[in-house]
XYZ file of C-alpha atoms in Angstrom:
608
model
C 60.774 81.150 115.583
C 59.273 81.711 119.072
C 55.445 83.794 118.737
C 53.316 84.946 121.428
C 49.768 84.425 121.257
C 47.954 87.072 123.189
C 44.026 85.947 122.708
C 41.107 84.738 125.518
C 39.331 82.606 123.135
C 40.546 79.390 124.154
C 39.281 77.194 120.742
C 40.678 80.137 118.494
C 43.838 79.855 120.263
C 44.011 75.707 120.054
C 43.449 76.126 116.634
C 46.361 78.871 116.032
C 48.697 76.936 117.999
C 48.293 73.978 116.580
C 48.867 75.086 113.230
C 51.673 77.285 113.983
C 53.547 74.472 115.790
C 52.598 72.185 112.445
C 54.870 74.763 111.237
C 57.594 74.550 113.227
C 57.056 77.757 115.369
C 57.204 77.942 118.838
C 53.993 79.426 120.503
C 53.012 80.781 124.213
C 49.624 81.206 125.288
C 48.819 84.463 126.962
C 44.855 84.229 127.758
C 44.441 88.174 128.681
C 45.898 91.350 128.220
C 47.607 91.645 131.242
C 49.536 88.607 131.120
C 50.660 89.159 127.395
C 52.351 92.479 127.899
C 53.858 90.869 130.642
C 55.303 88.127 128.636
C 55.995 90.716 125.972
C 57.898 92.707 128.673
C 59.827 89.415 129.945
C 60.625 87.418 127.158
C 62.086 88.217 123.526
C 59.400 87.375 121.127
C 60.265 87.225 116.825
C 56.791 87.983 116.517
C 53.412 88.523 118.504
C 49.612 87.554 117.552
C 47.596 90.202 119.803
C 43.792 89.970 119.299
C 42.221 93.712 119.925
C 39.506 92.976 122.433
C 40.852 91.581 125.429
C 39.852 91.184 129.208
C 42.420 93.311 131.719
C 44.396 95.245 128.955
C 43.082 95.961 125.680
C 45.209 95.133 122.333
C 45.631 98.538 120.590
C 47.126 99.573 124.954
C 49.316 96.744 125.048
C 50.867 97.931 121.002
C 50.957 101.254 122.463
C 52.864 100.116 125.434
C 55.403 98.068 124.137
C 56.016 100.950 121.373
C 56.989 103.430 123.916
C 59.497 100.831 125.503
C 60.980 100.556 121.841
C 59.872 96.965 122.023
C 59.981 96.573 117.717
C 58.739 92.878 118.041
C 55.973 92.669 115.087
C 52.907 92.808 116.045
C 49.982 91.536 114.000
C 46.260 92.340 115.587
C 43.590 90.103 114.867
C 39.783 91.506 115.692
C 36.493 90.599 114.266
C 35.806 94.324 113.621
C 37.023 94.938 110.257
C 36.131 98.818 109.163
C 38.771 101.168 107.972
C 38.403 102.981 111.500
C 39.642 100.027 113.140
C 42.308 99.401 110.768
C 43.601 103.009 111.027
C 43.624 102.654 115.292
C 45.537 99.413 115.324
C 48.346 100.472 112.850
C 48.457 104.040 114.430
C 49.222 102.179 117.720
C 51.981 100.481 116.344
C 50.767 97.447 114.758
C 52.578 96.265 111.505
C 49.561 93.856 110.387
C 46.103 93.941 110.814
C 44.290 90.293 110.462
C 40.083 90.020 110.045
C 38.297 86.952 111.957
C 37.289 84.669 111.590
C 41.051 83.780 110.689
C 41.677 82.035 107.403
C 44.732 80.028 108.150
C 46.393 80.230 105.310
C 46.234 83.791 105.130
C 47.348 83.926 108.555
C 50.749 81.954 107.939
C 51.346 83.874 104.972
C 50.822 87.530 106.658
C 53.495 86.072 109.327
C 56.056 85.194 107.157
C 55.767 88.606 105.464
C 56.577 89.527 108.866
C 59.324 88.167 109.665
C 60.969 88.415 106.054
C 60.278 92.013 106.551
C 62.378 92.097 110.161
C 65.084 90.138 108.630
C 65.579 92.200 105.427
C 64.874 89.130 103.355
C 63.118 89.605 99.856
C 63.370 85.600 99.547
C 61.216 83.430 100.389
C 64.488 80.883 100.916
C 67.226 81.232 103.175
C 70.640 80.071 101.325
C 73.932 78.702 102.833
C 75.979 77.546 99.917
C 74.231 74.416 98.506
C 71.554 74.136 101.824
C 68.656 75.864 101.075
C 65.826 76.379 103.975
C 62.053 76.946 102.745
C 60.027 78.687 105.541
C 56.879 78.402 103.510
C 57.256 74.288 103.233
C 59.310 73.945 106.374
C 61.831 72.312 104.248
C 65.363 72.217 104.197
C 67.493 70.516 101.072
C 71.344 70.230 100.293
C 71.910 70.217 96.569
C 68.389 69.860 95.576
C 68.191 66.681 97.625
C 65.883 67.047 101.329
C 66.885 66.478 104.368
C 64.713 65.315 106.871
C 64.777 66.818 109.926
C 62.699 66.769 113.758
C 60.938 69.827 114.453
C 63.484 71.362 116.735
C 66.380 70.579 114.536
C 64.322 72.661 112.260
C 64.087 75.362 114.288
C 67.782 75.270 115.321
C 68.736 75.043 111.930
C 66.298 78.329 110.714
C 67.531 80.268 113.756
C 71.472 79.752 113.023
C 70.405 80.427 109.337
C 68.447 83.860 110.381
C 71.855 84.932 112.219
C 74.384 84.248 110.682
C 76.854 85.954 113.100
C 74.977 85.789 116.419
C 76.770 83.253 118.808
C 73.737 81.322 121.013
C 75.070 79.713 124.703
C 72.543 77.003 125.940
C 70.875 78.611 127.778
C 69.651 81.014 124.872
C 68.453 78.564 122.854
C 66.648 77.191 125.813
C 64.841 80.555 125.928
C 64.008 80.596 121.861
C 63.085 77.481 120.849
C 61.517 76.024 124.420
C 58.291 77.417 125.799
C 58.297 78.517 129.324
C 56.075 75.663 130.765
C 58.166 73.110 129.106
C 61.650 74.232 129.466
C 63.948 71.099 129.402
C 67.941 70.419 130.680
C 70.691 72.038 128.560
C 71.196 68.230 127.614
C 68.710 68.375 125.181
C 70.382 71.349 123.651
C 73.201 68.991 123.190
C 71.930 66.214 122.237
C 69.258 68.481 119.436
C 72.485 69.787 118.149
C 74.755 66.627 117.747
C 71.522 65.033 115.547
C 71.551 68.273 113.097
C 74.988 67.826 112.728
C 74.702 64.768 112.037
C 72.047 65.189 109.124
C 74.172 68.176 108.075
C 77.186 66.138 107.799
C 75.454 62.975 106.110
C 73.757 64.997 103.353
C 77.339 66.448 102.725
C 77.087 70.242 104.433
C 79.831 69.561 106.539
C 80.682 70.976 110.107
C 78.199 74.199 109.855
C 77.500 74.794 113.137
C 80.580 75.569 115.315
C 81.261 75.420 119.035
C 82.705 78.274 120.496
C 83.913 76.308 124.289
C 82.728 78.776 127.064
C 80.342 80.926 124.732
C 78.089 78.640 122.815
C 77.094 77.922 119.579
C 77.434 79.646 116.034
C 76.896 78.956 112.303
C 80.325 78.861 110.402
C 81.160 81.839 107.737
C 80.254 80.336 104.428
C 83.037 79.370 102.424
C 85.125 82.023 101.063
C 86.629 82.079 97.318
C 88.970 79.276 97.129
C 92.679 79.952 95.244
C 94.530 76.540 94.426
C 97.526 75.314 95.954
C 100.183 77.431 96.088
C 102.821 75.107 94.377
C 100.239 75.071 91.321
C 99.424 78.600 91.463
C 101.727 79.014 88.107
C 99.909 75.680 86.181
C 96.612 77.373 87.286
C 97.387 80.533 86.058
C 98.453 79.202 82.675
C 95.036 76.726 82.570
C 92.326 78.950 84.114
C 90.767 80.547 81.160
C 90.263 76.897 79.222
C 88.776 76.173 82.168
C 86.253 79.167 82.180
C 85.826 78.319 78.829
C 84.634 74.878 79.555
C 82.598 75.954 81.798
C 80.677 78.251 79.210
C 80.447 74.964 77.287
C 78.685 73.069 79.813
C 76.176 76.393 80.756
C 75.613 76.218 76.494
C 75.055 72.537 76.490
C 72.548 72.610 79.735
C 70.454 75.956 78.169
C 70.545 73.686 74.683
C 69.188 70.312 76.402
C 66.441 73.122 78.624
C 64.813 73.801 75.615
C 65.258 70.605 74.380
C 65.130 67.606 76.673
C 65.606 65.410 73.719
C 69.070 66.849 72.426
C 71.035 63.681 73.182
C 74.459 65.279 71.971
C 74.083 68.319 74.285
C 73.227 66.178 77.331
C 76.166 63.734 76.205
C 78.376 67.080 76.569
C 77.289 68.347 79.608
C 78.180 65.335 81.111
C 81.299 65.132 79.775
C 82.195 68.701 80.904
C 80.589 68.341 84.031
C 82.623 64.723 84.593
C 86.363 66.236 83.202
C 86.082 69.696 85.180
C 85.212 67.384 88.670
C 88.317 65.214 88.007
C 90.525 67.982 86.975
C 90.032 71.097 89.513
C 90.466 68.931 92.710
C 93.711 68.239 90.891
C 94.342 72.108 91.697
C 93.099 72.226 95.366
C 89.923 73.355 94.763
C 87.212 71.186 96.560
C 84.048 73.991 96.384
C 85.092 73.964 92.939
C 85.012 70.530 92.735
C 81.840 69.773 94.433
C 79.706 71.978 92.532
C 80.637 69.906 89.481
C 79.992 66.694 90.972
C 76.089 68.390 91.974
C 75.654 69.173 88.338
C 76.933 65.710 87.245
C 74.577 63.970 89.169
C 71.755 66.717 88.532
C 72.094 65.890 85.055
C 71.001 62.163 85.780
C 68.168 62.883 87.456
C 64.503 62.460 85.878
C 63.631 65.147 85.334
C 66.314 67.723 84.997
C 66.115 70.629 87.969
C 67.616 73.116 85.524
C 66.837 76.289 87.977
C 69.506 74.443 90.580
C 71.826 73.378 87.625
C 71.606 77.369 86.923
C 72.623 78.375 91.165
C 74.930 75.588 90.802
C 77.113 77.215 87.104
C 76.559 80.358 88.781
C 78.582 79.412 91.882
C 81.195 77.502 89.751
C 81.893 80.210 87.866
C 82.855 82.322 91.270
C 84.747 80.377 92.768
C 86.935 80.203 89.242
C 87.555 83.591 89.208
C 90.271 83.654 91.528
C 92.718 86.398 90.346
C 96.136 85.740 89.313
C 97.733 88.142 91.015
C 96.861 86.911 94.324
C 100.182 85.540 95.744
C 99.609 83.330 98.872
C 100.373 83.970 102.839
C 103.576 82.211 103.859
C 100.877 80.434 106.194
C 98.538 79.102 103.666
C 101.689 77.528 101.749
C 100.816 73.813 102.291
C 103.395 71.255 102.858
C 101.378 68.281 101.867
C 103.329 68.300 97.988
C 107.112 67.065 98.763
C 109.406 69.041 97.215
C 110.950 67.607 93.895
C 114.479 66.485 94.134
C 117.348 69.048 94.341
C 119.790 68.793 91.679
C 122.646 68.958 93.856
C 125.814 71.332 92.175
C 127.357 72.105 95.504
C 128.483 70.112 98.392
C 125.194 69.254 101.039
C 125.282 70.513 104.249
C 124.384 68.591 107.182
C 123.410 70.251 110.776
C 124.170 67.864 113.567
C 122.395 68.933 116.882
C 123.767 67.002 119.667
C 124.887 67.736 123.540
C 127.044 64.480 122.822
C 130.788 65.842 121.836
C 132.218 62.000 121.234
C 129.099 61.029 118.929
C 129.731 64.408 116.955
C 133.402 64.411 116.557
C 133.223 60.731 115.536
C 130.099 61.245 113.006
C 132.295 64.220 111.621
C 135.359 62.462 111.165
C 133.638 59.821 109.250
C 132.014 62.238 106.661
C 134.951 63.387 105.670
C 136.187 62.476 102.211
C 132.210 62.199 101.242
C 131.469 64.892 99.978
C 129.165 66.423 102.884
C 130.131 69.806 104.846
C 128.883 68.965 108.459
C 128.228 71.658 111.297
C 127.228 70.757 114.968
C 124.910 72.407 117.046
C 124.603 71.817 121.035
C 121.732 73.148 121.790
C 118.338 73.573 120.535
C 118.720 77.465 120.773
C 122.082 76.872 119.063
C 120.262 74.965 116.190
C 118.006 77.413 115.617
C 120.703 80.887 114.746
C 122.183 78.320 112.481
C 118.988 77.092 110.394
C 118.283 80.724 110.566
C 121.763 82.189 109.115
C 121.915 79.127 106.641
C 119.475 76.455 106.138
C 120.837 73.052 105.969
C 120.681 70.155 103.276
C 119.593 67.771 105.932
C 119.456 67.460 110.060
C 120.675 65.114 112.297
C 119.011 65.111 116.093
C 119.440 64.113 119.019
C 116.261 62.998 120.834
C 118.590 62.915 124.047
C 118.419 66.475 123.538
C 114.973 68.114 126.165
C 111.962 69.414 123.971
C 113.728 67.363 121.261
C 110.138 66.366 119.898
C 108.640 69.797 119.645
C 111.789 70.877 117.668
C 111.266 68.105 115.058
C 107.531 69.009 115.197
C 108.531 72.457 114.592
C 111.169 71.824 111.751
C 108.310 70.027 110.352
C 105.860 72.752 109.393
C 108.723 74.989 108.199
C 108.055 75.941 104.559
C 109.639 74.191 102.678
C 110.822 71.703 105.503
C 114.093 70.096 106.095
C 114.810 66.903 106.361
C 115.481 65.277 109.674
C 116.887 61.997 110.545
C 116.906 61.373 114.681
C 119.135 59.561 116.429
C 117.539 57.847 119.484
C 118.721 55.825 122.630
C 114.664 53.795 122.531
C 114.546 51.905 119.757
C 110.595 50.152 120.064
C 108.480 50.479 117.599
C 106.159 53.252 119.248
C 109.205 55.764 119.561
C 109.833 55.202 115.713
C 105.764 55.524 115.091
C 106.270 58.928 117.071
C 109.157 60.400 115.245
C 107.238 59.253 111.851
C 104.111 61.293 112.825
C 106.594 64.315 113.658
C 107.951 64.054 109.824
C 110.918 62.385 110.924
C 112.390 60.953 107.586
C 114.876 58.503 109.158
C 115.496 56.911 112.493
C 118.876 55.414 113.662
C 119.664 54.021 116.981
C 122.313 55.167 119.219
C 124.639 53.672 119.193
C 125.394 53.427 115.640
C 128.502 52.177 113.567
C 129.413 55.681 111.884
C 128.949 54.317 108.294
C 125.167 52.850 108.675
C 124.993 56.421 109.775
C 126.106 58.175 106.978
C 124.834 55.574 104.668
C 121.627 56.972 105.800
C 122.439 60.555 105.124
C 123.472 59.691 101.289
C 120.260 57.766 100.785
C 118.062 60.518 101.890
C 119.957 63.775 100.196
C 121.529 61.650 96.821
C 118.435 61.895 94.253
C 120.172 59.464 92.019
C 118.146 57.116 94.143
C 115.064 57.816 92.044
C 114.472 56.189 88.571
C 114.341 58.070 85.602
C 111.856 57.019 83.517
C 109.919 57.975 80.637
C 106.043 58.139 81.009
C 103.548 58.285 78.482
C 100.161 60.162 79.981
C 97.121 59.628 77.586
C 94.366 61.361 79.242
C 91.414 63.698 76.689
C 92.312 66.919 79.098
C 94.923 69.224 78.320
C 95.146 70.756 81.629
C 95.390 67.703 83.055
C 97.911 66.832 80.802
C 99.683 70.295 81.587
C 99.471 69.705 85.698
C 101.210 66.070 85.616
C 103.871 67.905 83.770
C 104.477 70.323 86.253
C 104.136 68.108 89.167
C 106.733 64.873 87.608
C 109.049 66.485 85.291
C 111.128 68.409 88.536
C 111.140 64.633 89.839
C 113.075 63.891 86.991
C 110.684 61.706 84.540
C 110.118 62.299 81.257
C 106.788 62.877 80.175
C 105.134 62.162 77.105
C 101.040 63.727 77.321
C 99.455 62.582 74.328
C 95.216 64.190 74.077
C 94.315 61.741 71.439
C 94.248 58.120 72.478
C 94.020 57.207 68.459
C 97.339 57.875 68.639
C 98.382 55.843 71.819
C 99.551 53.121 69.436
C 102.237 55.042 67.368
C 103.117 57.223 70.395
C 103.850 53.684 72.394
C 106.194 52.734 69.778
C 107.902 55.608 69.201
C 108.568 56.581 72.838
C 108.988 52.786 74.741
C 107.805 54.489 77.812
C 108.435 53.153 81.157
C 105.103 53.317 82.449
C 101.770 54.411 81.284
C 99.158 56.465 82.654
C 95.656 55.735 80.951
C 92.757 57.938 81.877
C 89.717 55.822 82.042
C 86.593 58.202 80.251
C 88.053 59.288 76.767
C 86.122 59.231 73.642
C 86.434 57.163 70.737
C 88.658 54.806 72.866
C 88.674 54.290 76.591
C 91.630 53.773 79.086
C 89.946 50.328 79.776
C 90.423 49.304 75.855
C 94.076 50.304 75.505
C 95.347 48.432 79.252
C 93.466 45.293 77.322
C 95.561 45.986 74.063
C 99.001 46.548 75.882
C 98.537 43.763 78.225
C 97.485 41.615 74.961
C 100.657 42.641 73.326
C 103.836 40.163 74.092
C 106.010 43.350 73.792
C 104.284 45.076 75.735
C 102.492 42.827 78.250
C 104.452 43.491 81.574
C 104.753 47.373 81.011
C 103.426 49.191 84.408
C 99.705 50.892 83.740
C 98.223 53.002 86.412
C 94.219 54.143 85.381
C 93.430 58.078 86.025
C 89.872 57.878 86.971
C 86.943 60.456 88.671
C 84.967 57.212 88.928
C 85.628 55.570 92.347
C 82.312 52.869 91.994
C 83.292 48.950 92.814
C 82.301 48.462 89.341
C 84.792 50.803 87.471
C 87.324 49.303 89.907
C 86.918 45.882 89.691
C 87.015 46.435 85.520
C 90.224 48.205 85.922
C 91.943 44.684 87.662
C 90.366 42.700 85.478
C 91.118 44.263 82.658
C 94.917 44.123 84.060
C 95.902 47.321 85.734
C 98.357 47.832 87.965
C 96.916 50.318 90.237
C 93.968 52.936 90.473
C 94.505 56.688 90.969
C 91.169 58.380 91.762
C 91.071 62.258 90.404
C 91.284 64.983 91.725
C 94.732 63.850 91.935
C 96.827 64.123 95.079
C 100.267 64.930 94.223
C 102.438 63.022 96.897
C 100.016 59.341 96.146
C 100.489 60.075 92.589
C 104.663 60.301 93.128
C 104.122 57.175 95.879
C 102.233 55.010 93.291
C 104.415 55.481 90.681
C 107.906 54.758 92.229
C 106.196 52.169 94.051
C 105.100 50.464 90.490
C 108.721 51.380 88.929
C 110.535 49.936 92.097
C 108.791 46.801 91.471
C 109.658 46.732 87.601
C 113.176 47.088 88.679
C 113.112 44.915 91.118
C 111.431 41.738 88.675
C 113.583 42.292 85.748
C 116.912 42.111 88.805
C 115.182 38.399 89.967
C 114.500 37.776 86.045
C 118.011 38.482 85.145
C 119.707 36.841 88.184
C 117.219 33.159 87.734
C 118.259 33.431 84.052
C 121.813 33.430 84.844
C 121.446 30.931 87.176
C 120.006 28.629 84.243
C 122.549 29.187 82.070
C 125.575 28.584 84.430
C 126.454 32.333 84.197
């Protein structure tokens, strides 16, 4: 906040200045009348100090003056005359404030922020941005309760974006607020002030707030708008949103319970628990505000002691961003295409595009399909390709990279909702060519030229689902939703899944289904995932059966007890559906694969 100090006592004014700065505001000196309404005239001011007798121009002439130029800067007049008749001069030529000397301090800083809270419309005394909160009256900034410590100007760079929201500030701008005229630096330093409040921003987990617009400036982002959850689990979040509300009333009860009483050991034991399963479970769904508030009022809850007014901001935002309405139905460009697509199960013949210039390659490649099962078309060209995706989608594409702008079609093919899969045939077989067509979403990569049955071999693999194990899975995890989302997201692969909420009843369940896998979330009560991997790996049934561990915990101690104890592999929630598929087939391939090498050095034993 840049001020102008219009007063010819020099002491007074070191005094005010120094204190102001202590503050964080920017101050410049005027030392008469003349040369403050000059000043006032030049330079855009947020507020202005003007004491009332002063040598050239007078302070209640320079309010009047800068009234009739609709100058609204506020104006506060200080004056050691202090009578009502004085009072009733300066605020009848404009002044919003009238200050008494000598000047108590305090009083001044107070009377200015009234000020400027008054200019800006604010009836807080903090300025919020989601979780950052700025304290003019401290000079204080915190994310999520915790401060962040900032240099004076990042301060003031920070309060300014904060103050508008929606004005965009070039370098030279800022130069003008937060710089005084004497000491005016490069637009380096603009730069360089900017990148370390990032920084800060970033470390203390605000994210990007401040944008760049290139050619304009700067600008502080729009806060976060209402998040809705992935648009392949709109349906499972529909069905799961109102236990989810509901928990959330549970952990607001539990947290109101423990306020009044700090010593109610079951409510805080609840609160945690909520706090814990509702972080692990909504990332599951896409939503990461969501997500983030409960990890704040997780660790809140550990702190000593409680900040139950933030815990309070913090349920009230959670329970926003929940209520996302059902009926919203998604933009076909906010469908993501991070979650494959579950296998088809294939009743009619698959259709394969081939898009080559090469006549003998495509003649050949279709001759050899024949008999297989596959109906094959060829495309020529790119603009050939693209009427026949767009009359009948394939099963599969094969390209040509031979083929100009080859690349930007398989880039393009790529982000198509849901995509196709492409398999590129290619005359530069090195390993950065095949790193290239990987990053473009190729799914296969075959080098020209090819035998025609490697080729096709390569087709079946990719569109014949039978390639994919079906196995039975037994999911013991204490949430129902999450129970109810690993349903969705497996049983189209294929699996069968067996959720079982009560872990007391893991034993039986095992038994009864002989699963194929297990996974254990870690944090249940009455028995842990931890307790039942030691069981099943102590059990010479049972010992070598896959276990992945469903965690929110990511510490090197939950980690390294999960190994030990003799798990498989580690799955941190919120879950991400396409390293939940990976890790699975990954564990199932290698089951597979040792009981093959089991079965063939048994055989080998016995002379078989």
């Amino acid at each position: 906040m840049k001020i102008l100090l219009v007063e010819d006592d020099e002491n007074l004014a070191d005094v005010i200045s120094e204190t102001l700065l202590h503050h964080h505001y920017l101050v410049e000196h005027a030392g008469d009348g003349q040369q403050g309404l000059d000043l006032a005239e030049l330079f855009p001011y947020d507020l202005i100090l003007l004491d009332v007798c002063l040598p050239s121009v007078d302070g209640l002439k320079i309010c009047k003056r800068l009234r009739e130029q609709s100058n609204r800067t506020p104006i506060l007049l200080m004056t050691g005359e202090y009578s009502r008749r004085s009072i009733v001069a300066g605020l009848d030529a404009g002044a919003d404030d009238y200050l008494a000397k000598p000047i108590d301090l305090e009083e001044l800083l107070a009377r200015i922020r009234a000020l400027l809270r008054r200019r800006k419309d604010q009836v807080s005394p903090v300025i919020e941005w989601g979780l950052l909160c700025l304290y003019p009256s401290k000079c204080q900034v915190t994310y999520g309760g915790d401060l962040i410590h900032l240099t004076a100007k990042e301060y003031e760079l920070l309060e300014l974006f904060l103050r508008n929201p929606d004005r965009i500030y070039s370098q030279s701008l800022l130069l003008d607020r937060l710089w005084s005229f004497e000491d005016t630096p490069s637009e380096n330093a603009v730069r360089t002030q900017i990148k370390g409040l990032r920084q800060k921003l970033k470390k203390a987990g605000a994210g990007e707030m401040i944008e760049t617009l290139y050619g304009l400036g700067y600008r502080l982002k729009t806060q976060p708008k209402q998040e809705k959850p992935l648009p392949q689990l709109a349906k499972a979040w529909a069905k799961s949103r109102e236990k989810y509300l509901q928990r959330v009333k549970t952990l607001e009860t539990a947290i109101v319970t423990l306020r009044s009483d700090p010593t109610a050991r079951d409510s805080y034991t609840q609160a945690q628990r909520e706090a814990h399963t509702l972080a692990g479970s909504l990332g599951s769904f896409g939503l990461k505000i969501a997500t983030q508030f409960c990890r704040q009022i997780e660790d809140k809850l550990q702190h000593n002691p409680i900040p139950f007014d933030f815990l309070q901001s913090l349920l009230i935002n959670l329970g926003q961003q929940l209520e996302v309405t059902e009926d919203s139905s998604p933009d076909s460009s906010e469908l993501a295409t991070d979650l494959p697509g579950p296998p088809k199960n294939i009743q009619k013949t698959p259709y394969i595009l081939m898009i080559s210039s090469d006549r003998t390659l495509t003649d050949t490649l279709t001759q050899a399909i024949q008999g297989q099962k596959m109906d094959t078309d060829t495309a020529f060209t790119l603009e050939q390709a693209k009427s026949a995706i767009a009359q009948s989608p394939p099963d599969l594409i094969l390209l040509d990279l031979r083929l100009p702008q080859s690349l930007k079609f398989l880039a393009d093919l790529n982000q198509r909702t849901p995509p196709i899969p492409v398999v590129v045939l290619s005359e530069t077989d090195t390993f950065s060519q095949r790193l290239q067509v990987a990053r473009l979403g190729g799914l296969g990569f075959l080098p020209h030229p090819i035998e025609p049955q490697r080729a096709i071999a390569t087709l079946q693999k990719i569109l014949d689902p039978s390639s994919l194990p079906l196995a039975r899975l037994l999911v013991v995890d204490d949430d129902t939703e999450i129970l109810d989302l690993l349903t969705h997201l497996l049983e189209p692969w294929g699996f069968i899944l067996y959720p079982l909420h009560d872990p007391q009843q893991f034993w039986d369940t095992l038994e009864r289904v002989k699963p194929d896998l297990l996974l254990l979330d870690i944090k249940m009560p009455h028995v842990s995932g931890i307790e039942l991997c030691q069981i099943v790996r102590s059990d010479p049934d049972w010992g070598d059966l896959p276990i992945l561990m469903l965690s929110a915990y990511r510490t090197p101690e939950i980690v390294q007890q999960v190994f030990l104890t003799g798990a498989d592999d580690y799955i941190q929630k919120p879950i991400v559906a396409p390293e939940l598929l990976a890790r699975i087939l990954n564990r199932l391939e290698r089951r597979n694969f040792w009981h093959k090498l089991t079965t063939f050095m048994g055989n080998r034993r016995w002379g078989r």
